[in-house]
Coordinates of C-alpha atoms in Angstrom, one line a residue:
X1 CA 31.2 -5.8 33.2
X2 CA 35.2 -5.5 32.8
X3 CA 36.8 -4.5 36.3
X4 CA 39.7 -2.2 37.0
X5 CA 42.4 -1.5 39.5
X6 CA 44.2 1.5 40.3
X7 CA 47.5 2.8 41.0
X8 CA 48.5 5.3 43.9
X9 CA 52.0 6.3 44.3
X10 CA 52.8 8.5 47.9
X11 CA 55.5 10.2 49.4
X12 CA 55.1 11.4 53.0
X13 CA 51.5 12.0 52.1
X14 CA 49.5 12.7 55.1
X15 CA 47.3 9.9 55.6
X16 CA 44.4 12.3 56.9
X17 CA 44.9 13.6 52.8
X18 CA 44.0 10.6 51.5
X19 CA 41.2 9.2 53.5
X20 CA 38.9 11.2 50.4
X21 CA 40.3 9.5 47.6
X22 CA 40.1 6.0 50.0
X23 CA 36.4 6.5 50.4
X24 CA 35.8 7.4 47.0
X25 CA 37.4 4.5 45.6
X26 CA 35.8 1.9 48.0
X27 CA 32.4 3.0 46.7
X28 CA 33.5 1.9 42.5
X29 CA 31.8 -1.0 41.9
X30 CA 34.1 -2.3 39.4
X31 CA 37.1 -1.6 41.0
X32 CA 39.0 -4.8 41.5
X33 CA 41.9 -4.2 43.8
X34 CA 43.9 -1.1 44.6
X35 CA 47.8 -0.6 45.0
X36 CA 49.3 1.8 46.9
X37 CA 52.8 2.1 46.6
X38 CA 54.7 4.0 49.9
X39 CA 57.8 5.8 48.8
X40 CA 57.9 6.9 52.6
X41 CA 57.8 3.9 54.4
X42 CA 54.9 5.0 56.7
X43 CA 53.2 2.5 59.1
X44 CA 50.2 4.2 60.0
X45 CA 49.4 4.4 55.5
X46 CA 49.9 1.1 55.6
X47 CA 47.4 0.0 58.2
X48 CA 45.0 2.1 56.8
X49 CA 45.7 0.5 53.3
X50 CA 45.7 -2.9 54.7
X51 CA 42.7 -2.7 56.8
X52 CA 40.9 -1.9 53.8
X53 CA 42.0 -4.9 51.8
X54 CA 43.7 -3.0 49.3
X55 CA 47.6 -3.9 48.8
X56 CA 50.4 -2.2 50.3
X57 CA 53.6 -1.9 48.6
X58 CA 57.0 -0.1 49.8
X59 CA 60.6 -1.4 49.7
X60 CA 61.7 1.0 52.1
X61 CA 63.5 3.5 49.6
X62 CA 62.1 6.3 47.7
X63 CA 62.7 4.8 44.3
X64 CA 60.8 7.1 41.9
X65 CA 57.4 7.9 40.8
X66 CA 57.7 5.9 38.0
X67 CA 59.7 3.2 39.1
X68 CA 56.8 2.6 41.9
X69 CA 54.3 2.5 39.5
X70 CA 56.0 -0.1 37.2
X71 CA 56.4 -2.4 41.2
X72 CA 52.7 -2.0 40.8
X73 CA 52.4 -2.9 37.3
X74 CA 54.4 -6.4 38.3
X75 CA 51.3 -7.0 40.8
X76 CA 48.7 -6.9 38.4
X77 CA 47.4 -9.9 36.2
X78 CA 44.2 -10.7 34.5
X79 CA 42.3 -11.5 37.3
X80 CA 42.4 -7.2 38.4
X81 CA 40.4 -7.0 35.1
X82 CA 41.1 -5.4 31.8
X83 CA 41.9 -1.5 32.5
X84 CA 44.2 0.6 35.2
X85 CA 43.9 3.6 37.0
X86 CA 46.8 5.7 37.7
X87 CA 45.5 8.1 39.9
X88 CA 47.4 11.3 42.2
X89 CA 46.9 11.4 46.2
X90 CA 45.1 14.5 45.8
X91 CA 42.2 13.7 42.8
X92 CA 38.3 14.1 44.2
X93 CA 34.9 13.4 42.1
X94 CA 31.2 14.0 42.6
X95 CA 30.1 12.0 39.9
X96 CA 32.7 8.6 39.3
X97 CA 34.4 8.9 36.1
X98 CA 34.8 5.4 35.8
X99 CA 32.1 3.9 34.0
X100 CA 32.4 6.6 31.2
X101 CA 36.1 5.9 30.8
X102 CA 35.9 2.2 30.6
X103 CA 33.3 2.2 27.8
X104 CA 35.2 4.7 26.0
X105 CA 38.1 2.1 25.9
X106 CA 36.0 -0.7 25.6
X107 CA 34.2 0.9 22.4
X108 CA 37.1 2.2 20.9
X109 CA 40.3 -0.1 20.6
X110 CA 42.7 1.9 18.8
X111 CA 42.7 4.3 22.0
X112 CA 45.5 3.7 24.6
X113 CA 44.5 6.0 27.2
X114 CA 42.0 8.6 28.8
X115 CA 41.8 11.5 30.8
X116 CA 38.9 13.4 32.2
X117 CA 38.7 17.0 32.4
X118 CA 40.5 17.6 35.3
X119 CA 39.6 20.7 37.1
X120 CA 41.1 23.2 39.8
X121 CA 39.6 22.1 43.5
X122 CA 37.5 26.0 42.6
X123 CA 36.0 24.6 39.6
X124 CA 38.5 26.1 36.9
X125 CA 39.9 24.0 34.5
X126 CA 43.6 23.0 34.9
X127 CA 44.5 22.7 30.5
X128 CA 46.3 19.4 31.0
X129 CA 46.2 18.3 28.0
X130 CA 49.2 19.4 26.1
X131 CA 51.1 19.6 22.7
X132 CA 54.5 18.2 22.8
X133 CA 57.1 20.8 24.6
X134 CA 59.8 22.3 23.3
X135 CA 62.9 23.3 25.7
X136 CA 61.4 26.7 25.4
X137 CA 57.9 26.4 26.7
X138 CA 59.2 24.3 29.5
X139 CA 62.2 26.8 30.7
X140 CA 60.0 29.8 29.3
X141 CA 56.9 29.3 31.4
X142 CA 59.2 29.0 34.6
X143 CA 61.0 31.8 34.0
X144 CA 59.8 34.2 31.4
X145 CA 55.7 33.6 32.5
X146 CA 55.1 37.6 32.5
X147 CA 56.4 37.4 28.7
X148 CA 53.5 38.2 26.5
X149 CA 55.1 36.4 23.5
X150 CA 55.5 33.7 26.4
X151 CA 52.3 33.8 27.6
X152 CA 51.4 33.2 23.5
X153 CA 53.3 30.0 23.7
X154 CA 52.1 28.3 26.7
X155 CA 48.7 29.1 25.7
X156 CA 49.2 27.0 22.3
X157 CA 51.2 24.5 24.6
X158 CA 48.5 23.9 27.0
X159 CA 45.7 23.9 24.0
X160 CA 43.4 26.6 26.0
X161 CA 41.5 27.2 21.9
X162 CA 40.7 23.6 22.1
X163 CA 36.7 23.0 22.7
X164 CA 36.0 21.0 25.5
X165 CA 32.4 19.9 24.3
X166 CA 33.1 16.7 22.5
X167 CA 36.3 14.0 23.3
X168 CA 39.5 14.9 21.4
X169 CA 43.0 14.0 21.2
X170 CA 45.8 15.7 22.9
X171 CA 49.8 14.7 22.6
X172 CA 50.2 14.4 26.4
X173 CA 47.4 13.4 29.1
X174 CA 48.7 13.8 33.0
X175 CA 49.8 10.9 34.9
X176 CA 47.4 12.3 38.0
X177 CA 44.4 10.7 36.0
X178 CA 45.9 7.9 33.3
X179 CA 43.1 5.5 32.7
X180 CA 44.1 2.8 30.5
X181 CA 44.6 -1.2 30.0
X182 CA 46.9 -3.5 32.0
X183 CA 47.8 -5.0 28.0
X184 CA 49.2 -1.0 26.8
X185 CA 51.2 -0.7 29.6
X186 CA 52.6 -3.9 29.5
X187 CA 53.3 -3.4 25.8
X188 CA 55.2 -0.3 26.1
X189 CA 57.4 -1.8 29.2
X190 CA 55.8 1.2 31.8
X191 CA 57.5 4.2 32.8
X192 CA 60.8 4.8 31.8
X193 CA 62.4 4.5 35.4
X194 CA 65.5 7.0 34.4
X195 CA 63.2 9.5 35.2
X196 CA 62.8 10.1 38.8
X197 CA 59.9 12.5 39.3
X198 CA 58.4 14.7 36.7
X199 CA 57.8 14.4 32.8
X200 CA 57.7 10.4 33.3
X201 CA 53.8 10.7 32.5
X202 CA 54.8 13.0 29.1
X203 CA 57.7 10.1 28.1
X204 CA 54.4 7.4 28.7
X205 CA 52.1 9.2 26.5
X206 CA 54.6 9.3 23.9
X207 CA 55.5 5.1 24.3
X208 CA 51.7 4.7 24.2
X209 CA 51.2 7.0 21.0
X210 CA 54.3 5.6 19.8
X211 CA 52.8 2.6 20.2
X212 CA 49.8 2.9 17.6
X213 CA 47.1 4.3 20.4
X214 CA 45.6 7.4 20.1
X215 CA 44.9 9.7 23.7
X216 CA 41.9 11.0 24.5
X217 CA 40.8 13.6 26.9
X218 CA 36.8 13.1 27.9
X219 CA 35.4 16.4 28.8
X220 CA 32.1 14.8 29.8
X221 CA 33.2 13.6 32.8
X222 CA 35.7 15.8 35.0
X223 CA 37.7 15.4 38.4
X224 CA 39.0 17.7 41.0
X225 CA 43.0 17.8 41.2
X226 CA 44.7 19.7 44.2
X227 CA 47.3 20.3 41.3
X228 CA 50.7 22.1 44.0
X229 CA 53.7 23.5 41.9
X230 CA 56.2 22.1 44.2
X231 CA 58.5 22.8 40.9
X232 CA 57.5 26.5 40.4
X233 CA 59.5 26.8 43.9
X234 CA 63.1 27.0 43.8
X235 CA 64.5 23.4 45.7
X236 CA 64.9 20.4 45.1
X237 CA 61.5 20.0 43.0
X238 CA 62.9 22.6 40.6
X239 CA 66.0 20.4 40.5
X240 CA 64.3 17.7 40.0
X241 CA 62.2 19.2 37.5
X242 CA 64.9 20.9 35.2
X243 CA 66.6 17.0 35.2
X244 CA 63.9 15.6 33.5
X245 CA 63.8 17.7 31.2
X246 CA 67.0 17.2 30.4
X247 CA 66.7 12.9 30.3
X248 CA 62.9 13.8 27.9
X249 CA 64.6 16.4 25.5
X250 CA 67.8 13.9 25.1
X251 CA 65.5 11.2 24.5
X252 CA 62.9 12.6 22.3
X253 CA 64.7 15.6 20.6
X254 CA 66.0 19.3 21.9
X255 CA 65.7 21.0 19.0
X256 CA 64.5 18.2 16.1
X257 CA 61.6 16.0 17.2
X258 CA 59.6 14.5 14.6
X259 CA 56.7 13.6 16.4
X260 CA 56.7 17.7 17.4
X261 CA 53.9 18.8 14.9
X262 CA 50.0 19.7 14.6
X263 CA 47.8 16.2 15.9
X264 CA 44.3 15.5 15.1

């Protein structure tokens, strides 16, 4: 059976908040190695890593959520097996969603990368599966969320007509659950590191689709995602947030983006 590893980037992230994920991961079977990357530099993560046997990665900088994940791309060769996990601090399962997502890749070449359902920690689903943005929906929904023509928008945006009873394929999957193969990331050269934090995920999924893969959310198999809007706060996160929007739309298009259109 083809193995896996995964991908965990942190950022001053408790270690009592990750002991979950930890165990749940040490119980995959086909789980090959895991790499946790430490933006913050903590000691105590990284005994609790290393005592493990996982790897523990940090170059004692906060250098980016993407920029960490493509440190832990450069780790990985063919002997951590055919598919990668990218996985948030705060993800939870009852049932492991692995098996289901590697035969899904396995049995279907063409696709680049899954996504569970990925639910609210209260059992609601979380609609992260998305159509393209425009500058709108992404400055609307902060600020205009009471709107009802708003609310219209977002709701098209975040696909809540879209039946979750069979697999289908979304624009944009989350980076807090990116299952996929070490040979698609490599081919689309990882995350764009000009992005610092936020909408690095959306710029992958459009490299992977861009690509020739299709993405695929799997609604028969779902995860728990503790999901915080740091950047519906005003702070830095919304800084942060309102600059990456700013490097996607100048990459991909403000107002004319041709890949900005019905999929299926």
């Amino acid at each position: 059976m083809s193995k896996f590893s995964v991908g965990l980037v942190v950022y001053k992230t408790d270690v009592s908040e990750l002991v979950g994920l930890f165990d749940s991961l040490a119980q995959e079977q086909f789980l090959s190695q895991m790499f946790v990357f430490d933006n913050g530099g903590d000691e105590q993560l990284k005994s609790e890593v290393q005592k493990r046997g996982w790897c523990y990665l940090s170059c004692g900088e906060n250098i980016g959520f993407g920029a960490a994940h493509n440190r832990i791309l450069a780790q990985l060769n063919t002997e951590h097996g055919e598919f990668h996990w990218i996985v948030n601090p705060d993800l939870a399962w009852e049932v492991s969603p692995t098996l289901a997502m590697m035969d899904y890749l396995i049995a279907n070449p063409d696709c680049g990368a899954v996504m569970p359902d990925v639910l609210n920690l209260d059992g609601s689903r979380q609609f992260l599966a998305k159509s393209l943005p425009t500058p709108l929906i992404l400055l609307g929904r902060r600020f205009l969320g009471n709107s009802k023509k708003m609310q219209a928008k977002v709701h098209r945006y975040e696909m809540r007509d879209q039946s979750y009873s069979a697999p289908f394929e979304p624009a944009l999957i989350s980076g807090c659950c990116f299952f996929t193969r070490q040979a698609v990331l490599r081919e689309v050269q990882g995350f764009d590191e000009r992005y610092f934090l936020y909408l690095e995920d959306y710029d992958l999924c459009r490299k992977v689709w861009r690509a020739g893969y299709r993405l695929v959310v799997l609604p028969s198999v779902q995860v728990n995602h503790g999901h915080g809007r740091a950047s519906y706060q005003f702070g830095r996160a919304l800084w942060l947030h309102i600059r990456s929007a700013c490097k996607y739309f100048s990459k991909w298009g403000w107002f004319i983006d041709a890949d900005r259109r019905p999929r299926g």
